[in-house]
C-alpha cells in the first residue's frame, strides 16, 4: 500500500514540482494533504490519515513542540532545506527531525527517506544513534571539548526520594572537576524544583535551563548561546540554573533537553546534571501520547548520560528507597547501568562497620556494587550552605570534600589527587 503523506512546504519555489513528482511517479507515496501551515499540519496529523509529513525548514511557527506532537500522533517527519543551508538543517535536527534532505534531492530519495522514517530505521540525526557505543569508558581521559572539538561527557546525578544528597554531590563533582582542570558545566534539571542557584548563592532571575530549552525548541541553540545562558562561576565552571518553581516543569521537554545536552558536550569536557528523583511513567497519561510528562526530562537525561550516579543515603530507610528506585529504573530503562554512591555514611544507623554492611546490603538487594562512600559531615555542608559556596571553598580539608574530589577525578579520567599527594608526586 502506498504511504500516505502530508506536505507542508508551501511557499518554497520547488513545492509544486516536488509534490507533483512525488505523487505522479511510482515511489509508493501518496500526498494526501498539502498543508499551508503548522496548525493545519497538526490538525491533519490528528485525523490519523497519514503516516508521514514532509516539511520545510522555512515553515513558520515550526518548533520542537510541533515536531513532538507530530511524532506523538504517529506521523514520521522528514525535513527539506534549501540546498547547502547547513544552519536550517541543524535547526530542524535540534527540533527533533532526524532526517533532513536538500530540497533538490531526487523524488525517489525523498520517498525512500519517508518510508525509512515510517519504518523507524535510524536516521542521520544524533538522537537516534546510541551515543554510549561511541564513547570512552570511565577512566579514559576525554579529549578537550573546546570550540569544534570532540564531545564532552555527561554525568547524571540521580537517586531516590528523601534528599540523599544529589544536589550536594552534583555541585561538588562539577566544581572539583573544574578545579582539577576539566572544563565543567553543571546543569540543574530537577523538575521538582531546582535549587542549584540558591546553593551557589547566584541571584538568578531567569532559569538558564528554561531559556536554553526554549532556544532548542526553536532550533537556534548553539554552543555560543548556551555559554551565554550559563553563569561562569569560575574560569572552568559554568552553571545552567534550574526551574526554582516546580510548576514550570512542562518547559523542559525531553527533545529540547537532548539538544541542550548535545550542545553541552561541545561546551564542556564534563557536564554534570542534577536530576529529579522520580522515574515513574505517568500511567494516566499513557493513552494521551501527546501530553507532556513530568518525568520525561529525567528519563531523557538518564538515557543520554554516559554515566548515571545513584546517590543513596546511608541509613536503613534510605537504603531501602535506593533498592526500590534501582528496581524502578531497571523497569523503565533496562539499558541504563547506574553506579551507586552512598552518601552521609556515619556510625550509628547501621550496626557494625557501616561501609561493609551497606555494600553487602546494596549488592544483595539490588545486584549493584557500591562504587563510592561519602562521609556524613554536617559541619562542612552547613558551612557551604550558609556561605552559598562549594565544599572546596569552605571545607577544603574535610573528608567529604576529599572523597568527592576523588570521585570527580575518576569521572574526569584523572588520577586521584590525594594519591598523588601521598606519594609526593605533585
Ligand atoms: N555528606 C553529607 N553530610 C552531611 N549533610 C549532607 C551530606 N550530603 C548532603 N547533606 C545535606 O543534606 C541535605 C539534602 O542534600 P541535597 O539537597 O544535596 O539532597 P537532594 O538529594 O538534592 O534533595 P532534593 O530531593 O531536595 O533534591 C542538605 O541540607 C545537605 O547539605
Ligand atoms: Mg536536589
Coordinates of C-alpha atoms and ligand atoms in Angstrom, one line a residue:
X1 CA 0.0 0.0 0.0
X2 CA 1.2 3.4 -0.8
X3 CA 2.5 5.7 2.0
X4 CA 0.0 8.5 2.9
X5 CA 2.0 11.7 3.3
X6 CA 1.2 15.3 4.4
X7 CA 3.3 18.0 3.0
X8 CA 3.9 21.4 4.5
X9 CA 6.4 23.1 2.2
X10 CA 4.2 25.9 1.0
X11 CA 5.9 29.0 -0.2
X12 CA 9.1 27.2 -1.4
X13 CA 9.7 27.7 -5.1
X14 CA 10.1 24.0 -5.6
X15 CA 6.9 23.0 -3.9
X16 CA 4.6 22.3 -6.8
X17 CA 7.2 20.5 -8.8
X18 CA 8.2 18.3 -5.9
X19 CA 4.7 17.4 -4.8
X20 CA 3.8 16.7 -8.4
X21 CA 6.8 14.4 -8.9
X22 CA 6.2 12.5 -5.7
X23 CA 2.6 11.9 -6.5
X24 CA 3.0 11.2 -10.2
X25 CA 5.8 8.7 -10.2
X26 CA 5.5 5.3 -8.7
X27 CA 7.5 6.0 -5.5
X28 CA 5.0 4.3 -3.3
X29 CA 3.9 7.7 -1.8
X30 CA 0.6 9.5 -2.0
X31 CA 0.3 13.1 -0.9
X32 CA -3.0 13.1 0.9
X33 CA -2.9 16.7 2.0
X34 CA -0.9 19.8 1.2
X35 CA -0.9 21.9 4.4
X36 CA -0.3 25.6 4.4
X37 CA 0.9 26.0 8.0
X38 CA 1.8 24.2 11.2
X39 CA -1.7 24.4 12.6
X40 CA -3.2 22.7 9.5
X41 CA -0.4 20.1 9.6
X42 CA -1.1 19.3 13.3
X43 CA -4.8 19.1 12.6
X44 CA -4.2 16.7 9.7
X45 CA -1.9 14.6 11.8
X46 CA -4.6 14.2 14.5
X47 CA -7.0 12.7 11.9
X48 CA -4.8 9.6 11.6
X49 CA -5.0 9.7 7.8
X50 CA -1.3 9.9 7.2
X51 CA 1.9 8.2 8.3
X52 CA 4.5 10.8 7.4
X53 CA 5.0 14.5 6.9
X54 CA 7.4 16.3 4.6
X55 CA 8.0 19.8 5.8
X56 CA 10.3 22.6 5.0
X57 CA 12.6 24.4 7.4
X58 CA 11.0 27.6 6.4
X59 CA 7.6 26.7 7.7
X60 CA 6.5 29.5 10.0
X61 CA 5.9 28.7 13.7
X62 CA 7.6 25.3 13.4
X63 CA 9.2 24.3 16.6
X64 CA 10.3 21.3 18.7
X65 CA 6.9 21.1 20.3
X66 CA 5.1 20.8 17.0
X67 CA 7.6 18.1 15.9
X68 CA 7.0 16.2 19.2
X69 CA 3.2 16.4 18.6
X70 CA 3.5 15.0 15.1
X71 CA 5.7 12.2 16.4
X72 CA 3.3 11.5 19.2
X73 CA 0.4 11.3 16.7
X74 CA 2.3 8.6 14.8
X75 CA 3.4 10.8 12.0
X76 CA 7.1 10.4 11.0
X77 CA 8.8 13.6 9.9
X78 CA 11.2 14.3 7.1
X79 CA 12.6 17.8 6.6
X80 CA 13.6 19.7 3.5
X81 CA 16.1 22.6 3.3
X82 CA 17.4 24.8 0.6
X83 CA 20.4 23.1 -0.8
X84 CA 23.5 23.9 1.2
X85 CA 21.6 25.6 4.0
X86 CA 23.5 23.9 6.9
X87 CA 22.0 26.2 9.5
X88 CA 18.5 25.2 8.5
X89 CA 19.4 21.5 8.7
X90 CA 20.9 22.0 12.1
X91 CA 17.8 23.9 13.2
X92 CA 15.5 21.0 12.1
X93 CA 17.7 18.4 13.8
X94 CA 17.5 20.4 17.0
X95 CA 13.8 20.3 16.8
X96 CA 13.9 16.5 16.6
X97 CA 13.7 16.0 12.8
X98 CA 16.3 13.2 12.3
X99 CA 16.0 13.0 8.5
X100 CA 16.8 16.2 6.6
X101 CA 17.4 16.4 2.9
X102 CA 18.1 19.1 0.4
X103 CA 15.0 20.2 -1.5
X104 CA 16.7 19.3 -4.8
X105 CA 17.1 15.7 -3.8
X106 CA 15.6 13.2 -6.3
X107 CA 11.9 12.5 -5.6
X108 CA 12.8 8.8 -5.1
X109 CA 15.4 9.7 -2.5
X110 CA 12.8 11.7 -0.6
X111 CA 10.3 9.0 -0.9
X112 CA 12.8 6.5 0.4
X113 CA 13.5 8.8 3.4
X114 CA 9.8 9.0 4.1
X115 CA 9.5 5.2 4.0
X116 CA 12.5 4.8 6.3
X117 CA 11.2 7.4 8.7
X118 CA 7.9 5.5 9.0
X119 CA 9.8 2.2 9.3
X120 CA 11.8 3.6 12.2
X121 CA 15.3 3.0 10.6
X122 CA 17.9 5.2 12.3
X123 CA 18.3 8.5 10.5
X124 CA 21.3 10.7 10.5
X125 CA 20.1 12.6 13.5
X126 CA 22.2 12.3 16.5
X127 CA 19.3 11.5 18.7
X128 CA 18.7 8.1 17.1
X129 CA 22.1 6.6 17.4
X130 CA 23.2 5.1 20.7
X131 CA 25.8 7.7 21.7
X132 CA 27.2 5.5 24.5
X133 CA 28.5 3.0 22.0
X134 CA 31.0 5.5 20.7
X135 CA 32.2 6.9 24.0
X136 CA 35.2 6.2 26.1
X137 CA 34.6 4.2 29.2
X138 CA 35.1 5.5 32.7
X139 CA 38.8 6.2 33.4
X140 CA 39.8 7.2 29.9
X141 CA 40.6 10.9 29.8
X142 CA 38.3 12.8 27.5
X143 CA 39.6 14.9 24.6
X144 CA 39.4 18.6 25.3
X145 CA 36.0 19.9 24.4
X146 CA 36.8 23.4 23.1
X147 CA 35.2 25.0 20.1
X148 CA 34.6 22.4 17.5
X149 CA 36.4 19.7 19.4
X150 CA 35.2 16.3 20.4
X151 CA 32.2 15.6 22.6
X152 CA 32.4 16.0 26.3
X153 CA 30.9 13.5 28.7
X154 CA 27.6 13.8 30.5
X155 CA 27.2 12.5 34.1
X156 CA 23.7 12.3 35.5
X157 CA 23.3 12.6 39.3
X158 CA 20.2 10.8 40.3
X159 CA 18.8 9.0 43.4
X160 CA 15.6 8.1 45.3
X161 CA 13.4 10.5 47.1
X162 CA 14.3 11.5 50.7
X163 CA 17.0 14.1 49.8
X164 CA 20.0 11.7 49.8
X165 CA 22.3 14.5 48.6
X166 CA 22.0 14.6 44.8
X167 CA 22.5 18.4 44.6
X168 CA 25.4 18.3 47.1
X169 CA 27.1 15.6 45.0
X170 CA 26.4 17.2 41.6
X171 CA 27.6 20.7 42.7
X172 CA 30.8 19.3 44.2
X173 CA 31.6 17.0 41.3
X174 CA 31.3 19.8 38.8
X175 CA 33.3 22.2 41.0
X176 CA 36.1 19.6 41.8
X177 CA 36.4 18.5 38.2
X178 CA 36.8 22.2 37.2
X179 CA 39.5 22.7 39.9
X180 CA 41.3 19.7 38.5
X181 CA 41.5 21.4 35.1
X182 CA 38.4 19.9 33.4
X183 CA 36.0 22.4 31.9
X184 CA 32.7 21.7 33.5
X185 CA 29.1 22.6 33.1
X186 CA 26.6 22.0 36.0
X187 CA 23.1 21.7 34.8
X188 CA 20.1 21.8 37.2
X189 CA 17.4 19.7 35.5
X190 CA 15.4 18.9 38.7
X191 CA 11.8 19.2 37.5
X192 CA 10.6 19.1 41.1
X193 CA 12.2 22.4 41.9
X194 CA 15.9 23.3 41.2
X195 CA 18.0 24.7 44.0
X196 CA 21.5 24.9 42.5
X197 CA 21.3 28.7 42.0
X198 CA 20.5 29.1 45.6
X199 CA 23.0 26.7 46.8
X200 CA 25.8 28.5 44.9
X201 CA 24.5 32.0 46.0
X202 CA 23.6 33.0 42.5
X203 CA 21.0 35.7 42.2
X204 CA 19.2 34.0 39.4
X205 CA 16.3 35.8 37.9
X206 CA 15.5 33.5 35.0
X207 CA 16.4 29.9 34.8
X208 CA 19.1 29.2 32.3
X209 CA 17.8 25.7 31.5
X210 CA 14.4 27.1 30.6
X211 CA 15.9 29.6 28.2
X212 CA 18.2 27.0 26.7
X213 CA 15.2 24.6 26.2
X214 CA 13.2 27.4 24.6
X215 CA 16.0 28.2 22.1
X216 CA 16.4 24.5 21.4
X217 CA 12.7 24.2 20.7
X218 CA 13.1 27.0 18.1
X219 CA 16.2 25.3 16.7
X220 CA 18.5 28.2 17.5
X221 CA 20.5 26.9 20.4
X222 CA 24.2 26.6 19.7
X223 CA 27.3 26.3 21.9
X224 CA 27.7 30.1 22.0
X225 CA 24.2 30.8 23.2
X226 CA 24.4 28.0 25.7
X227 CA 27.6 29.6 27.1
X228 CA 25.8 32.9 27.4
X229 CA 22.9 31.4 29.3
X230 CA 25.2 29.8 31.8
X231 CA 26.8 31.5 34.8
X232 CA 30.6 31.5 34.7
X233 CA 31.2 30.7 38.4
X234 CA 34.9 30.4 38.0
X235 CA 37.1 30.1 34.9
X236 CA 36.4 26.4 34.2
X237 CA 32.9 26.1 35.8
X238 CA 29.7 27.1 34.2
X239 CA 26.2 26.7 35.7
X240 CA 22.9 26.4 33.9
X241 CA 20.4 27.2 36.6
X242 CA 17.1 25.3 37.0
X243 CA 13.4 25.8 37.5
X244 CA 13.1 27.1 41.0
X245 CA 9.3 27.0 40.5
X246 CA 8.4 23.4 40.2
X247 CA 5.2 24.1 38.3
X248 CA 7.2 25.2 35.3
X249 CA 8.3 21.6 34.6
X250 CA 6.4 21.5 31.2
X251 CA 9.1 23.8 29.8
X252 CA 11.7 21.0 29.9
X253 CA 10.6 18.9 27.0
X254 CA 12.7 15.8 26.5
X255 CA 13.7 16.7 22.9
X256 CA 14.8 20.2 23.9
X257 CA 16.8 18.7 26.8
X258 CA 18.5 16.4 24.4
X259 CA 19.6 19.4 22.3
X260 CA 20.8 21.2 25.4
X261 CA 23.0 18.2 26.3
X262 CA 24.3 17.8 22.8
X263 CA 25.5 21.5 22.9
X264 CA 26.8 21.0 26.4
X265 CA 29.1 18.3 25.1
X266 CA 30.7 20.9 22.8
X267 CA 30.9 23.5 25.6
X268 CA 32.4 21.5 28.4
X269 CA 34.6 18.4 28.9
X270 CA 32.3 17.3 31.7
X271 CA 28.6 18.1 32.1
X272 CA 27.1 17.2 35.4
X273 CA 23.3 17.1 35.6
X274 CA 21.4 17.3 38.9
X275 CA 18.3 15.2 38.2
X276 CA 15.0 14.8 39.9
X277 CA 14.3 11.6 41.8
X278 CA 11.3 10.3 40.1
X279 CA 11.4 8.0 37.1
X280 CA 7.8 6.8 37.2
X281 CA 5.9 6.9 33.9
X282 CA 2.5 8.5 34.4
X283 CA 0.0 5.8 33.6
X284 CA -2.9 8.1 33.3
X285 CA -1.2 9.9 30.6
X286 CA -0.1 6.9 28.7
X287 CA -3.2 6.9 26.5
X288 CA -2.7 10.6 25.6
X289 CA 0.7 10.3 24.0
X290 CA 1.0 14.0 23.2
X291 CA 0.6 15.1 26.8
X292 CA 3.8 16.3 28.4
X293 CA 5.2 14.0 31.0
X294 CA 6.9 15.5 34.0
X295 CA 9.4 12.7 34.4
X296 CA 10.3 12.6 30.7
X297 CA 13.1 15.1 31.3
X298 CA 14.7 12.9 34.0
X299 CA 14.4 9.8 31.9
X300 CA 15.9 11.6 28.9
X301 CA 18.9 12.7 30.9
X302 CA 19.4 9.2 32.4
X303 CA 19.2 7.6 29.0
X304 CA 21.5 10.1 27.3
X305 CA 24.2 10.3 30.1
X306 CA 27.4 8.4 29.8
X307 CA 27.4 7.6 33.5
X308 CA 24.5 7.6 35.9
X309 CA 25.2 8.0 39.6
X310 CA 22.6 6.8 42.0
X311 CA 23.1 8.8 45.2
X312 CA 21.8 7.0 48.3
X313 CA 21.5 7.9 51.9
X314 CA 23.3 5.6 54.4
X315 CA 20.5 4.6 56.9
X316 CA 18.2 1.6 56.5
X317 CA 15.3 3.7 55.3
X318 CA 17.4 5.5 52.7
X319 CA 19.0 2.2 51.5
X320 CA 15.6 0.6 51.1
X321 CA 14.5 3.5 49.0
X322 CA 17.6 3.2 46.9
X323 CA 17.0 -0.5 46.2
X324 CA 13.4 0.3 45.2
X325 CA 14.5 3.2 43.0
X326 CA 17.1 1.0 41.2
X327 CA 14.4 -1.6 40.6
X328 CA 12.1 1.0 39.1
X329 CA 14.8 2.4 36.9
X330 CA 15.6 -1.1 35.6
X331 CA 11.9 -1.4 34.6
X332 CA 11.8 1.8 32.7
X333 CA 15.3 2.0 31.3
X334 CA 16.8 -1.5 31.4
X335 CA 19.9 -0.4 29.4
X336 CA 21.0 2.1 32.0
X337 CA 23.5 0.8 34.5
X338 CA 23.8 3.3 37.3
X339 CA 26.6 3.2 39.9
X340 CA 25.8 3.6 43.5
X341 CA 27.3 6.3 45.6
X342 CA 26.4 6.1 49.3
X343 CA 26.4 9.5 50.9
X344 CA 26.1 10.6 54.6
X345 CA 27.9 7.5 55.8
X346 CA 28.3 7.5 59.6
X347 CA 28.4 5.2 62.5
X348 CA 25.0 4.7 64.2
X349 CA 22.1 3.9 61.9
X350 CA 23.7 0.7 60.6
X351 CA 25.3 -1.7 63.1
X352 CA 28.9 -2.8 62.8
X353 CA 31.2 -1.5 60.0
X354 CA 28.8 0.8 58.1
X355 CA 30.7 0.5 54.7
X356 CA 30.9 -3.3 54.8
X357 CA 27.3 -3.7 55.9
X358 CA 25.9 -1.2 53.4
X359 CA 28.0 -2.6 50.5
X360 CA 26.7 -6.1 51.3
X361 CA 23.1 -5.0 51.6
X362 CA 23.0 -2.9 48.4
X363 CA 24.7 -5.7 46.4
X364 CA 22.4 -8.4 47.8
X365 CA 19.1 -6.5 47.2
X366 CA 19.9 -4.5 44.1
X367 CA 22.6 -6.6 42.4
X368 CA 24.8 -3.4 42.1
X369 CA 28.1 -2.8 43.8
X370 CA 28.7 0.4 45.8
X371 CA 31.3 2.4 43.9
X372 CA 31.9 5.2 46.4
X373 CA 31.2 6.1 50.0
X374 CA 31.0 9.7 51.1
X375 CA 31.1 10.5 54.8
X376 CA 28.5 12.5 56.7
X377 CA 29.8 15.9 57.5
X378 CA 27.1 18.3 58.6
X379 CA 29.6 20.9 59.6
X380 CA 31.1 21.1 56.1
X381 CA 27.7 21.1 54.3
X382 CA 26.2 23.6 56.6
X383 CA 29.2 25.9 56.1
X384 CA 28.8 25.6 52.3
X385 CA 25.0 26.3 52.5
X386 CA 25.5 29.3 54.9
X387 CA 28.0 30.9 52.6
X388 CA 26.5 29.9 49.2
X389 CA 29.8 28.4 48.3
X390 CA 31.3 25.0 47.5
X391 CA 32.9 22.5 49.8
X392 CA 36.3 23.2 48.2
X393 CA 36.0 26.8 49.3
X394 CA 34.6 26.4 52.8
X395 CA 35.9 23.0 53.9
X396 CA 38.9 22.2 51.8
X397 CA 40.4 19.7 54.2
X398 CA 37.2 17.8 55.1
X399 CA 36.9 14.1 54.4
X400 CA 33.7 14.7 52.5
X401 CA 35.5 17.1 50.1
X402 CA 38.4 14.7 49.7
X403 CA 36.1 11.8 48.8
X404 CA 34.1 14.0 46.3
X405 CA 37.3 15.2 44.7
X406 CA 38.5 11.6 44.2
X407 CA 35.2 10.7 42.6
X408 CA 35.3 13.8 40.4
X409 CA 38.9 12.8 39.3
X410 CA 37.7 9.3 38.5
X411 CA 34.8 10.6 36.4
X412 CA 37.0 13.0 34.6
X413 CA 39.5 10.3 33.9
X414 CA 42.2 11.8 36.0
X415 CA 44.4 10.3 38.7
X416 CA 43.2 10.6 42.3
X417 CA 44.8 13.9 43.6
X418 CA 45.1 12.6 47.2
X419 CA 47.1 9.6 46.0
X420 CA 49.4 11.9 44.1
X421 CA 50.0 13.9 47.2
X422 CA 50.6 10.9 49.4
X423 CA 53.3 9.6 47.1
X424 CA 54.9 13.0 47.0
X425 CA 54.3 13.4 43.2
X426 CA 52.6 16.7 42.7
Ligands
LIG1 N1 27.6 14.0 53.2 C1 26.7 14.8 53.8 N2 26.9 15.1 55.1 C2 26.0 15.9 55.8 N3 25.0 16.5 55.2 C3 24.8 16.3 53.9 C4 25.7 15.5 53.1 N4 25.2 15.5 51.9 C5 24.1 16.3 51.8 N5 23.9 16.8 53.0 C6 22.8 17.7 53.4 O1 21.6 17.0 53.2 C7 20.6 17.9 52.7 C8 20.0 17.4 51.4 O2 21.0 17.4 50.5 P1 20.7 17.8 48.9 O3 19.9 19.0 48.8 O4 22.0 17.7 48.2 O5 19.8 16.5 48.6 P2 19.0 16.2 47.3 O6 19.0 14.7 47.1 O7 19.4 17.0 46.2 O8 17.5 16.6 47.7 P3 16.2 17.1 46.9 O9 15.3 15.9 46.9 O10 15.7 18.2 47.7 O11 16.7 17.5 45.5 C9 21.2 19.3 52.6 O12 21.0 20.0 53.8 C10 22.7 18.9 52.5 O13 23.5 19.9 53.0
LIG2 MG1 18.4 18.4 44.9

